Amino acid sequence: MGKLDGKVALVTGSATGIGRATALLFSDEGAKIVIADYAPKEAKETLAMVKDKGNEAIFVEIDVRKSAEVRKMVDTTVDTYGRLDILFNNAGIMGRWIFGGDIDELDLDDIIDTNLKGVFLGSRYAIPVMVKQGGGVILNTASTAGMVSLPGQSIYGASKAGVVMLTRTMALEYADMNIRINCICPGGILTRMSEPDPSGTTPSFRQPQPMRRFGTPEEVARLLLYLASDDASYVNGAAITIDGAWSTGFAKRPPKRPAS
Ligand code: NAI
């Protein structure tokens, strides 16, 4: 018996990285999966990986920055599977490594629209469905950068701090409706996002780590499985770090100014 038998889970940003690992683990645990992403090639690979195991999944091509598309993502989930039990708002981008005084306004819009507005929109359309069906679980991906300052990533950090507060506030708003809303704050996870930038302008996130290694998307997926399942039935409004102790103080060092 799987921990998510009979559940329907929608995972944004599941073409690669943490989202893909989560889609695979949730499907192994019995959930029907909706893979939602704006990168169709990799998303279809995730879809094939789920189906190759004999599990059920569909792919919806959507951009989390666009309200109509996010609404379509939720509608398609309900039209296909009849319900939505778990929404994982995970799609995110990091943006260039640049200090606040030099940030282009369009870059700001892109980061905020993807990382913060995208999480809001997913929740906005999923919550009425969950209220109607008598409950559900929402998981959001924040970041350690939303908890400790990361020079060169002020807007990314602000977007993720926003996700933490959106999570905590919405959790309180819907706590009496059997909807649990939690977020994770990863750091130092081996995905495409943490790869060194080939142009060399962005220092790699793959800096020295307290545990002398990086985390894997599969390790993050196991935390998400716990939060999505009934094992976490009283965990609500939490922001849980998964960063090998990086945000405890190890992260604090003098800011390195990007070359201008
Ligand atoms: P990734 O780059 O492999 O995954 C991001 C996914 O989001 C991709 O599949 C991408 O196509 C999708 N995506 C981006 N913008 C989108 C949009 N507008 N609409 C639809 N899909 C979109 O990187 P990773 O690491 O798996 O990232 C997942 C989440 O984890 C992100 O929110 C990221 O900010 C967060 N995170 C990652 C950390 C790490 O160390 N890798 C640390 C802290 C947070």
PDB file of C-alpha atoms and ligand atoms in Angstrom:
ATOM      1  CA  MET A   1       0.000   0.000   0.000  1.00  0.00           C
ATOM      2  CA  GLY A   2       1.291   3.442  -0.951  1.00  0.00           C
ATOM      3  CA  LYS A   3       1.163   6.523   1.271  1.00  0.00           C
ATOM      4  CA  LEU A   4      -0.780   8.443  -1.415  1.00  0.00           C
ATOM      5  CA  ASP A   5      -3.106   5.736  -2.723  1.00  0.00           C
ATOM      6  CA  GLY A   6      -6.168   7.231  -4.452  1.00  0.00           C
ATOM      7  CA  LYS A   7      -4.792  10.786  -4.319  1.00  0.00           C
ATOM      8  CA  VAL A   8      -4.404  13.203  -7.208  1.00  0.00           C
ATOM      9  CA  ALA A   9      -1.223  15.318  -7.104  1.00  0.00           C
ATOM     10  CA  LEU A  10      -0.451  18.307  -9.312  1.00  0.00           C
ATOM     11  CA  VAL A  11       3.246  19.258  -9.474  1.00  0.00           C
ATOM     12  CA  THR A  12       4.417  22.477 -11.158  1.00  0.00           C
ATOM     13  CA  GLY A  13       8.000  22.701 -12.371  1.00  0.00           C
ATOM     14  CA  SER A  14       8.089  18.921 -12.734  1.00  0.00           C
ATOM     15  CA  ALA A  15       9.987  18.828 -16.042  1.00  0.00           C
ATOM     16  CA  THR A  16      13.270  18.614 -14.126  1.00  0.00           C
ATOM     17  CA  GLY A  17      14.929  18.696 -10.705  1.00  0.00           C
ATOM     18  CA  ILE A  18      12.986  18.630  -7.441  1.00  0.00           C
ATOM     19  CA  GLY A  19       9.607  18.611  -9.237  1.00  0.00           C
ATOM     20  CA  ARG A  20      10.491  15.595 -11.373  1.00  0.00           C
ATOM     21  CA  ALA A  21      11.828  13.624  -8.376  1.00  0.00           C
ATOM     22  CA  THR A  22       8.645  14.457  -6.470  1.00  0.00           C
ATOM     23  CA  ALA A  23       6.341  13.450  -9.335  1.00  0.00           C
ATOM     24  CA  LEU A  24       8.147  10.110  -9.535  1.00  0.00           C
ATOM     25  CA  LEU A  25       8.058   9.429  -5.782  1.00  0.00           C
ATOM     26  CA  PHE A  26       4.411  10.508  -5.384  1.00  0.00           C
ATOM     27  CA  SER A  27       3.396   8.247  -8.279  1.00  0.00           C
ATOM     28  CA  ASP A  28       5.343   5.339  -6.748  1.00  0.00           C
ATOM     29  CA  GLU A  29       3.281   5.955  -3.602  1.00  0.00           C
ATOM     30  CA  GLY A  30      -0.007   5.613  -5.478  1.00  0.00           C
ATOM     31  CA  ALA A  31      -0.912   9.152  -6.577  1.00  0.00           C
ATOM     32  CA  LYS A  32      -2.166  10.049 -10.044  1.00  0.00           C
ATOM     33  CA  ILE A  33       0.114  12.820 -11.270  1.00  0.00           C
ATOM     34  CA  VAL A  34      -0.439  16.020 -13.222  1.00  0.00           C
ATOM     35  CA  ILE A  35       2.888  17.244 -14.565  1.00  0.00           C
ATOM     36  CA  ALA A  36       2.709  21.006 -15.182  1.00  0.00           C
ATOM     37  CA  ASP A  37       5.556  22.944 -16.740  1.00  0.00           C
ATOM     38  CA  TYR A  38       6.447  25.315 -19.569  1.00  0.00           C
ATOM     39  CA  ALA A  39       9.269  23.089 -20.826  1.00  0.00           C
ATOM     40  CA  PRO A  40       7.427  20.423 -22.867  1.00  0.00           C
ATOM     41  CA  LYS A  41      10.441  18.376 -23.941  1.00  0.00           C
ATOM     42  CA  GLU A  42      11.691  17.589 -20.433  1.00  0.00           C
ATOM     43  CA  ALA A  43       8.152  17.442 -19.027  1.00  0.00           C
ATOM     44  CA  LYS A  44       7.283  14.714 -21.527  1.00  0.00           C
ATOM     45  CA  GLU A  45      10.366  12.818 -20.335  1.00  0.00           C
ATOM     46  CA  THR A  46       9.015  12.977 -16.781  1.00  0.00           C
ATOM     47  CA  LEU A  47       5.636  11.805 -18.094  1.00  0.00           C
ATOM     48  CA  ALA A  48       7.279   8.832 -19.834  1.00  0.00           C
ATOM     49  CA  MET A  49       9.251   7.970 -16.668  1.00  0.00           C
ATOM     50  CA  VAL A  50       6.027   7.850 -14.611  1.00  0.00           C
ATOM     51  CA  LYS A  51       4.154   5.845 -17.241  1.00  0.00           C
ATOM     52  CA  ASP A  52       7.051   3.409 -17.754  1.00  0.00           C
ATOM     53  CA  LYS A  53       6.502   2.342 -14.145  1.00  0.00           C
ATOM     54  CA  GLY A  54       2.863   1.600 -14.972  1.00  0.00           C
ATOM     55  CA  ASN A  55       1.605   4.670 -13.098  1.00  0.00           C
ATOM     56  CA  GLU A  56      -0.991   7.233 -14.207  1.00  0.00           C
ATOM     57  CA  ALA A  57      -0.075  10.760 -15.275  1.00  0.00           C
ATOM     58  CA  ILE A  58      -0.885  13.557 -17.700  1.00  0.00           C
ATOM     59  CA  PHE A  59       1.094  16.586 -18.823  1.00  0.00           C
ATOM     60  CA  VAL A  60      -0.325  20.121 -18.967  1.00  0.00           C
ATOM     61  CA  GLU A  61       1.819  22.743 -20.655  1.00  0.00           C
ATOM     62  CA  ILE A  62       1.442  25.943 -18.663  1.00  0.00           C
ATOM     63  CA  ASP A  63       3.290  29.047 -17.615  1.00  0.00           C
ATOM     64  CA  VAL A  64       2.761  29.673 -13.886  1.00  0.00           C
ATOM     65  CA  ARG A  65       3.043  33.427 -14.471  1.00  0.00           C
ATOM     66  CA  LYS A  66      -0.222  33.418 -16.458  1.00  0.00           C
ATOM     67  CA  SER A  67      -3.486  33.362 -14.569  1.00  0.00           C
ATOM     68  CA  ALA A  68      -5.621  31.819 -17.359  1.00  0.00           C
ATOM     69  CA  GLU A  69      -3.118  28.988 -17.839  1.00  0.00           C
ATOM     70  CA  VAL A  70      -2.932  28.196 -14.119  1.00  0.00           C
ATOM     71  CA  ARG A  71      -6.728  28.118 -13.992  1.00  0.00           C
ATOM     72  CA  LYS A  72      -6.672  25.723 -16.974  1.00  0.00           C
ATOM     73  CA  MET A  73      -4.126  23.540 -15.130  1.00  0.00           C
ATOM     74  CA  VAL A  74      -6.474  23.131 -12.146  1.00  0.00           C
ATOM     75  CA  ASP A  75      -9.553  22.674 -14.373  1.00  0.00           C
ATOM     76  CA  THR A  76      -7.796  20.003 -16.456  1.00  0.00           C
ATOM     77  CA  THR A  77      -6.797  18.146 -13.281  1.00  0.00           C
ATOM     78  CA  VAL A  78     -10.381  18.078 -12.004  1.00  0.00           C
ATOM     79  CA  ASP A  79     -11.829  17.254 -15.454  1.00  0.00           C
ATOM     80  CA  THR A  80      -9.404  14.334 -15.833  1.00  0.00           C
ATOM     81  CA  TYR A  81      -9.267  12.838 -12.355  1.00  0.00           C
ATOM     82  CA  GLY A  82     -12.335  14.295 -10.623  1.00  0.00           C
ATOM     83  CA  ARG A  83     -10.449  15.937  -7.740  1.00  0.00           C
ATOM     84  CA  LEU A  84      -7.229  17.630  -6.588  1.00  0.00           C
ATOM     85  CA  ASP A  85      -5.757  16.381  -3.303  1.00  0.00           C
ATOM     86  CA  ILE A  86      -2.184  17.694  -3.420  1.00  0.00           C
ATOM     87  CA  LEU A  87      -0.907  20.826  -5.136  1.00  0.00           C
ATOM     88  CA  PHE A  88       2.873  21.297  -5.178  1.00  0.00           C
ATOM     89  CA  ASN A  89       3.688  24.873  -6.272  1.00  0.00           C
ATOM     90  CA  ASN A  90       7.319  24.300  -7.152  1.00  0.00           C
ATOM     91  CA  ALA A  91       8.155  26.043 -10.452  1.00  0.00           C
ATOM     92  CA  GLY A  92      10.813  28.668  -9.916  1.00  0.00           C
ATOM     93  CA  ILE A  93      13.669  30.633 -11.442  1.00  0.00           C
ATOM     94  CA  MET A  94      16.694  32.212  -9.832  1.00  0.00           C
ATOM     95  CA  GLY A  95      17.652  35.123 -12.061  1.00  0.00           C
ATOM     96  CA  ARG A  96      21.038  36.690 -12.578  1.00  0.00           C
ATOM     97  CA  TRP A  97      23.561  37.193  -9.790  1.00  0.00           C
ATOM     98  CA  ILE A  98      23.425  40.960  -9.412  1.00  0.00           C
ATOM     99  CA  PHE A  99      23.279  43.546  -6.627  1.00  0.00           C
ATOM    100  CA  GLY A 100      20.044  45.487  -5.936  1.00  0.00           C
ATOM    101  CA  GLY A 101      21.221  48.796  -7.423  1.00  0.00           C
ATOM    102  CA  ASP A 102      21.738  47.230 -10.843  1.00  0.00           C
ATOM    103  CA  ILE A 103      18.630  45.073 -11.160  1.00  0.00           C
ATOM    104  CA  ASP A 104      16.550  45.527 -14.293  1.00  0.00           C
ATOM    105  CA  GLU A 105      12.857  46.008 -13.539  1.00  0.00           C
ATOM    106  CA  LEU A 106      11.864  43.387 -16.134  1.00  0.00           C
ATOM    107  CA  ASP A 107      14.078  40.803 -14.415  1.00  0.00           C
ATOM    108  CA  LEU A 108      12.370  41.676 -11.126  1.00  0.00           C
ATOM    109  CA  ASP A 109       8.931  41.147 -12.672  1.00  0.00           C
ATOM    110  CA  ASP A 110       9.963  37.790 -14.087  1.00  0.00           C
ATOM    111  CA  ILE A 111      11.288  36.468 -10.771  1.00  0.00           C
ATOM    112  CA  ILE A 112       8.368  37.759  -8.693  1.00  0.00           C
ATOM    113  CA  ASP A 113       5.772  36.598 -11.240  1.00  0.00           C
ATOM    114  CA  THR A 114       7.235  33.080 -11.389  1.00  0.00           C
ATOM    115  CA  ASN A 115       8.240  32.464  -7.780  1.00  0.00           C
ATOM    116  CA  LEU A 116       5.605  34.391  -5.827  1.00  0.00           C
ATOM    117  CA  LYS A 117       2.651  35.164  -8.093  1.00  0.00           C
ATOM    118  CA  GLY A 118       2.875  31.626  -9.547  1.00  0.00           C
ATOM    119  CA  VAL A 119       2.479  30.142  -6.057  1.00  0.00           C
ATOM    120  CA  PHE A 120      -0.398  32.507  -5.335  1.00  0.00           C
ATOM    121  CA  LEU A 121      -2.197  31.662  -8.598  1.00  0.00           C
ATOM    122  CA  GLY A 122      -1.900  27.904  -8.069  1.00  0.00           C
ATOM    123  CA  SER A 123      -3.322  28.259  -4.569  1.00  0.00           C
ATOM    124  CA  ARG A 124      -5.985  30.713  -5.725  1.00  0.00           C
ATOM    125  CA  TYR A 125      -7.490  28.205  -8.159  1.00  0.00           C
ATOM    126  CA  ALA A 126      -6.882  25.034  -6.103  1.00  0.00           C
ATOM    127  CA  ILE A 127      -8.348  26.213  -2.795  1.00  0.00           C
ATOM    128  CA  PRO A 128     -12.013  26.467  -3.967  1.00  0.00           C
ATOM    129  CA  VAL A 129     -11.713  22.901  -5.314  1.00  0.00           C
ATOM    130  CA  MET A 130     -10.245  21.684  -2.028  1.00  0.00           C
ATOM    131  CA  VAL A 131     -12.859  23.503   0.043  1.00  0.00           C
ATOM    132  CA  LYS A 132     -15.611  21.912  -2.051  1.00  0.00           C
ATOM    133  CA  GLN A 133     -14.177  18.404  -1.762  1.00  0.00           C
ATOM    134  CA  GLY A 134     -13.566  18.718   1.989  1.00  0.00           C
ATOM    135  CA  GLY A 135      -9.802  19.156   2.215  1.00  0.00           C
ATOM    136  CA  GLY A 136      -6.411  18.995   0.581  1.00  0.00           C
ATOM    137  CA  VAL A 137      -2.705  19.690   0.892  1.00  0.00           C
ATOM    138  CA  ILE A 138      -0.709  22.552  -0.626  1.00  0.00           C
ATOM    139  CA  LEU A 139       3.079  22.448  -0.666  1.00  0.00           C
ATOM    140  CA  ASN A 140       5.177  25.408  -1.799  1.00  0.00           C
ATOM    141  CA  THR A 141       8.854  25.626  -2.627  1.00  0.00           C
ATOM    142  CA  ALA A 142      10.496  28.561  -0.873  1.00  0.00           C
ATOM    143  CA  SER A 143      14.271  28.559  -0.241  1.00  0.00           C
ATOM    144  CA  THR A 144      16.936  29.101   2.382  1.00  0.00           C
ATOM    145  CA  ALA A 145      17.401  32.361   0.424  1.00  0.00           C
ATOM    146  CA  GLY A 146      14.022  33.403   1.822  1.00  0.00           C
ATOM    147  CA  MET A 147      15.422  33.025   5.351  1.00  0.00           C
ATOM    148  CA  VAL A 148      19.030  34.244   5.209  1.00  0.00           C
ATOM    149  CA  SER A 149      20.353  36.965   2.931  1.00  0.00           C
ATOM    150  CA  LEU A 150      22.216  35.902  -0.167  1.00  0.00           C
ATOM    151  CA  PRO A 151      24.091  38.859  -1.718  1.00  0.00           C
ATOM    152  CA  GLY A 152      23.369  39.029  -5.449  1.00  0.00           C
ATOM    153  CA  GLN A 153      19.955  37.402  -5.019  1.00  0.00           C
ATOM    154  CA  SER A 154      17.880  40.105  -3.307  1.00  0.00           C
ATOM    155  CA  ILE A 155      14.791  39.704  -5.498  1.00  0.00           C
ATOM    156  CA  TYR A 156      14.981  35.910  -5.517  1.00  0.00           C
ATOM    157  CA  GLY A 157      15.305  36.019  -1.705  1.00  0.00           C
ATOM    158  CA  ALA A 158      12.397  38.468  -1.417  1.00  0.00           C
ATOM    159  CA  SER A 159      10.216  36.270  -3.650  1.00  0.00           C
ATOM    160  CA  LYS A 160      10.971  33.225  -1.508  1.00  0.00           C
ATOM    161  CA  ALA A 161      10.438  35.112   1.769  1.00  0.00           C
ATOM    162  CA  GLY A 162       7.089  36.065   0.242  1.00  0.00           C
ATOM    163  CA  VAL A 163       6.336  32.390  -0.341  1.00  0.00           C
ATOM    164  CA  VAL A 164       7.051  31.678   3.332  1.00  0.00           C
ATOM    165  CA  MET A 165       4.568  34.323   4.486  1.00  0.00           C
ATOM    166  CA  LEU A 166       1.969  33.391   1.861  1.00  0.00           C
ATOM    167  CA  THR A 167       2.220  29.827   3.167  1.00  0.00           C
ATOM    168  CA  ARG A 168       1.895  30.774   6.814  1.00  0.00           C
ATOM    169  CA  THR A 169      -0.991  33.182   6.268  1.00  0.00           C
ATOM    170  CA  MET A 170      -3.012  30.957   3.942  1.00  0.00           C
ATOM    171  CA  ALA A 171      -2.449  27.993   6.283  1.00  0.00           C
ATOM    172  CA  LEU A 172      -4.116  29.974   9.046  1.00  0.00           C
ATOM    173  CA  GLU A 173      -6.927  31.137   6.768  1.00  0.00           C
ATOM    174  CA  TYR A 174      -7.857  27.559   5.783  1.00  0.00           C
ATOM    175  CA  ALA A 175      -6.786  25.575   8.867  1.00  0.00           C
ATOM    176  CA  ASP A 176     -10.412  24.906   9.847  1.00  0.00           C
ATOM    177  CA  MET A 177     -11.269  23.605   6.386  1.00  0.00           C
ATOM    178  CA  ASN A 178      -9.003  20.540   6.472  1.00  0.00           C
ATOM    179  CA  ILE A 179      -6.502  22.160   4.098  1.00  0.00           C
ATOM    180  CA  ARG A 180      -2.862  21.962   5.218  1.00  0.00           C
ATOM    181  CA  ILE A 181      -0.409  24.409   3.637  1.00  0.00           C
ATOM    182  CA  ASN A 182       3.342  24.078   4.218  1.00  0.00           C
ATOM    183  CA  CYS A 183       6.512  25.141   2.447  1.00  0.00           C
ATOM    184  CA  ILE A 184       9.991  23.750   2.149  1.00  0.00           C
ATOM    185  CA  CYS A 185      13.177  25.815   2.167  1.00  0.00           C
ATOM    186  CA  PRO A 186      15.803  23.857   0.268  1.00  0.00           C
ATOM    187  CA  GLY A 187      19.446  24.841  -0.173  1.00  0.00           C
ATOM    188  CA  GLY A 188      22.351  23.314  -2.043  1.00  0.00           C
ATOM    189  CA  ILE A 189      20.346  20.776  -4.033  1.00  0.00           C
ATOM    190  CA  LEU A 190      21.927  19.285  -7.143  1.00  0.00           C
ATOM    191  CA  THR A 191      19.647  20.416  -9.984  1.00  0.00           C
ATOM    192  CA  ARG A 192      19.958  22.442 -13.155  1.00  0.00           C
ATOM    193  CA  MET A 193      19.287  25.589 -11.123  1.00  0.00           C
ATOM    194  CA  SER A 194      22.372  25.136  -8.945  1.00  0.00           C
ATOM    195  CA  GLU A 195      24.678  24.351 -11.863  1.00  0.00           C
ATOM    196  CA  PRO A 196      27.470  26.872 -12.460  1.00  0.00           C
ATOM    197  CA  ASP A 197      26.451  29.536 -14.985  1.00  0.00           C
ATOM    198  CA  PRO A 198      28.513  28.929 -18.176  1.00  0.00           C
ATOM    199  CA  SER A 199      28.994  32.703 -18.628  1.00  0.00           C
ATOM    200  CA  GLY A 200      30.773  32.765 -15.270  1.00  0.00           C
ATOM    201  CA  THR A 201      28.801  35.801 -14.033  1.00  0.00           C
ATOM    202  CA  THR A 202      26.887  33.790 -11.443  1.00  0.00           C
ATOM    203  CA  PRO A 203      28.931  32.146  -8.719  1.00  0.00           C
ATOM    204  CA  SER A 204      27.902  28.540  -8.305  1.00  0.00           C
ATOM    205  CA  PHE A 205      25.555  27.651  -5.496  1.00  0.00           C
ATOM    206  CA  ARG A 206      27.740  24.589  -5.233  1.00  0.00           C
ATOM    207  CA  GLN A 207      29.881  26.235  -2.608  1.00  0.00           C
ATOM    208  CA  PRO A 208      31.371  24.420   0.380  1.00  0.00           C
ATOM    209  CA  GLN A 209      28.625  22.724   2.342  1.00  0.00           C
ATOM    210  CA  PRO A 210      28.510  21.896   6.081  1.00  0.00           C
ATOM    211  CA  MET A 211      27.868  18.236   5.353  1.00  0.00           C
ATOM    212  CA  ARG A 212      30.671  18.149   2.727  1.00  0.00           C
ATOM    213  CA  ARG A 213      28.155  17.206   0.065  1.00  0.00           C
ATOM    214  CA  PHE A 214      25.085  18.577  -1.693  1.00  0.00           C
ATOM    215  CA  GLY A 215      21.518  17.418  -1.356  1.00  0.00           C
ATOM    216  CA  THR A 216      19.700  15.448  -4.035  1.00  0.00           C
ATOM    217  CA  PRO A 217      16.222  16.089  -5.462  1.00  0.00           C
ATOM    218  CA  GLU A 218      15.243  12.632  -4.179  1.00  0.00           C
ATOM    219  CA  GLU A 219      16.080  13.647  -0.589  1.00  0.00           C
ATOM    220  CA  VAL A 220      13.836  16.702  -0.987  1.00  0.00           C
ATOM    221  CA  ALA A 221      11.064  14.553  -2.481  1.00  0.00           C
ATOM    222  CA  ARG A 222      11.080  12.335   0.624  1.00  0.00           C
ATOM    223  CA  LEU A 223      10.394  15.371   2.848  1.00  0.00           C
ATOM    224  CA  LEU A 224       7.584  16.387   0.489  1.00  0.00           C
ATOM    225  CA  LEU A 225       6.088  12.898   0.654  1.00  0.00           C
ATOM    226  CA  TYR A 226       5.976  13.159   4.423  1.00  0.00           C
ATOM    227  CA  LEU A 227       4.282  16.582   4.220  1.00  0.00           C
ATOM    228  CA  ALA A 228       1.796  15.415   1.568  1.00  0.00           C
ATOM    229  CA  SER A 229       0.799  12.277   3.453  1.00  0.00           C
ATOM    230  CA  ASP A 230      -1.330  11.720   6.527  1.00  0.00           C
ATOM    231  CA  ASP A 231       1.923  11.192   8.491  1.00  0.00           C
ATOM    232  CA  ALA A 232       2.019  15.004   8.660  1.00  0.00           C
ATOM    233  CA  SER A 233      -1.640  15.388   9.611  1.00  0.00           C
ATOM    234  CA  TYR A 234      -0.913  18.069  12.259  1.00  0.00           C
ATOM    235  CA  VAL A 235       1.895  19.875  10.387  1.00  0.00           C
ATOM    236  CA  ASN A 236       0.426  23.114   9.082  1.00  0.00           C
ATOM    237  CA  GLY A 237       1.813  26.572   8.285  1.00  0.00           C
ATOM    238  CA  ALA A 238       5.406  25.342   8.580  1.00  0.00           C
ATOM    239  CA  ALA A 239       8.504  26.416   6.661  1.00  0.00           C
ATOM    240  CA  ILE A 240      10.910  23.500   6.843  1.00  0.00           C
ATOM    241  CA  THR A 241      14.564  23.838   5.843  1.00  0.00           C
ATOM    242  CA  ILE A 242      16.273  21.031   3.960  1.00  0.00           C
ATOM    243  CA  ASP A 243      19.781  22.352   3.409  1.00  0.00           C
ATOM    244  CA  GLY A 244      22.235  20.208   5.371  1.00  0.00           C
ATOM    245  CA  ALA A 245      22.517  22.941   8.062  1.00  0.00           C
ATOM    246  CA  TRP A 246      23.628  25.625   5.573  1.00  0.00           C
ATOM    247  CA  SER A 247      21.227  28.303   6.869  1.00  0.00           C
ATOM    248  CA  THR A 248      22.203  27.860  10.522  1.00  0.00           C
ATOM    249  CA  GLY A 249      25.054  30.362  10.235  1.00  0.00           C
ATOM    250  CA  PHE A 250      27.461  28.632   7.902  1.00  0.00           C
ATOM    251  CA  ALA A 251      26.090  30.825   5.101  1.00  0.00           C
ATOM    252  CA  LYS A 252      27.253  34.067   6.712  1.00  0.00           C
ATOM    253  CA  ARG A 253      30.315  35.483   4.969  1.00  0.00           C
ATOM    254  CA  PRO A 254      31.250  38.835   3.473  1.00  0.00           C
ATOM    255  CA  PRO A 255      29.329  39.628   0.276  1.00  0.00           C
ATOM    256  CA  LYS A 256      31.346  39.225  -2.896  1.00  0.00           C
ATOM    257  CA  ARG A 257      30.603  42.111  -5.259  1.00  0.00           C
ATOM    258  CA  PRO A 258      29.917  40.984  -8.846  1.00  0.00           C
ATOM    259  CA  ALA A 259      32.351  42.422 -11.414  1.00  0.00           C
ATOM    260  CA  SER A 260      30.618  45.318 -13.208  1.00  0.00           C
TER     261      SER A 260
HETATM  262  P1  NAI B   1      15.070  23.258 -11.998  1.00  0.00           P
HETATM  263  O1  NAI B   1      15.538  24.405 -12.816  1.00  0.00           O
HETATM  264  O2  NAI B   1      15.529  21.886 -12.332  1.00  0.00           O
HETATM  265  O3  NAI B   1      13.457  23.223 -11.946  1.00  0.00           O
HETATM  266  C1  NAI B   1      12.636  24.347 -12.112  1.00  0.00           C
HETATM  267  C2  NAI B   1      11.430  23.910 -12.946  1.00  0.00           C
HETATM  268  O4  NAI B   1      10.483  24.985 -13.003  1.00  0.00           O
HETATM  269  C3  NAI B   1      11.794  23.568 -14.395  1.00  0.00           C
HETATM  270  O5  NAI B   1      11.164  22.373 -14.773  1.00  0.00           O
HETATM  271  C4  NAI B   1      11.255  24.756 -15.180  1.00  0.00           C
HETATM  272  O6  NAI B   1      10.929  24.436 -16.537  1.00  0.00           O
HETATM  273  C5  NAI B   1      10.044  25.134 -14.340  1.00  0.00           C
HETATM  274  N1  NAI B   1       9.577  26.506 -14.538  1.00  0.00           N
HETATM  275  C6  NAI B   1      10.290  27.657 -14.360  1.00  0.00           C
HETATM  276  N2  NAI B   1       9.520  28.719 -14.658  1.00  0.00           N
HETATM  277  C7  NAI B   1       8.298  28.245 -15.014  1.00  0.00           C
HETATM  278  C8  NAI B   1       7.092  28.854 -15.434  1.00  0.00           C
HETATM  279  N3  NAI B   1       6.988  30.204 -15.556  1.00  0.00           N
HETATM  280  N4  NAI B   1       6.027  28.071 -15.706  1.00  0.00           N
HETATM  281  C9  NAI B   1       6.119  26.727 -15.616  1.00  0.00           C
HETATM  282  N5  NAI B   1       7.245  26.082 -15.241  1.00  0.00           N
HETATM  283  C10 NAI B   1       8.326  26.837 -14.942  1.00  0.00           C
HETATM  284  O7  NAI B   1      15.509  23.622 -10.519  1.00  0.00           O
HETATM  285  P2  NAI B   1      15.045  23.049  -9.083  1.00  0.00           P
HETATM  286  O8  NAI B   1      16.214  23.244  -8.216  1.00  0.00           O
HETATM  287  O9  NAI B   1      14.431  21.716  -9.192  1.00  0.00           O
HETATM  288  O10 NAI B   1      13.947  24.128  -8.689  1.00  0.00           O
HETATM  289  C11 NAI B   1      12.689  23.788  -8.138  1.00  0.00           C
HETATM  290  C12 NAI B   1      12.338  24.804  -7.074  1.00  0.00           C
HETATM  291  O11 NAI B   1      13.280  24.685  -5.993  1.00  0.00           O
HETATM  292  C13 NAI B   1      12.393  26.267  -7.528  1.00  0.00           C
HETATM  293  O12 NAI B   1      11.277  26.968  -7.006  1.00  0.00           O
HETATM  294  C14 NAI B   1      13.669  26.778  -6.892  1.00  0.00           C
HETATM  295  O13 NAI B   1      13.645  28.176  -6.677  1.00  0.00           O
HETATM  296  C15 NAI B   1      13.698  25.979  -5.606  1.00  0.00           C
HETATM  297  N6  NAI B   1      14.995  25.899  -4.933  1.00  0.00           N
HETATM  298  C16 NAI B   1      16.043  25.162  -5.448  1.00  0.00           C
HETATM  299  C17 NAI B   1      17.237  25.084  -4.752  1.00  0.00           C
HETATM  300  C18 NAI B   1      18.415  24.272  -5.246  1.00  0.00           C
HETATM  301  O14 NAI B   1      19.456  24.247  -4.557  1.00  0.00           O
HETATM  302  N7  NAI B   1      18.326  23.600  -6.390  1.00  0.00           N
HETATM  303  C19 NAI B   1      17.433  25.796  -3.477  1.00  0.00           C
HETATM  304  C20 NAI B   1      16.266  26.509  -3.032  1.00  0.00           C
HETATM  305  C21 NAI B   1      15.103  26.552  -3.733  1.00  0.00           C
END
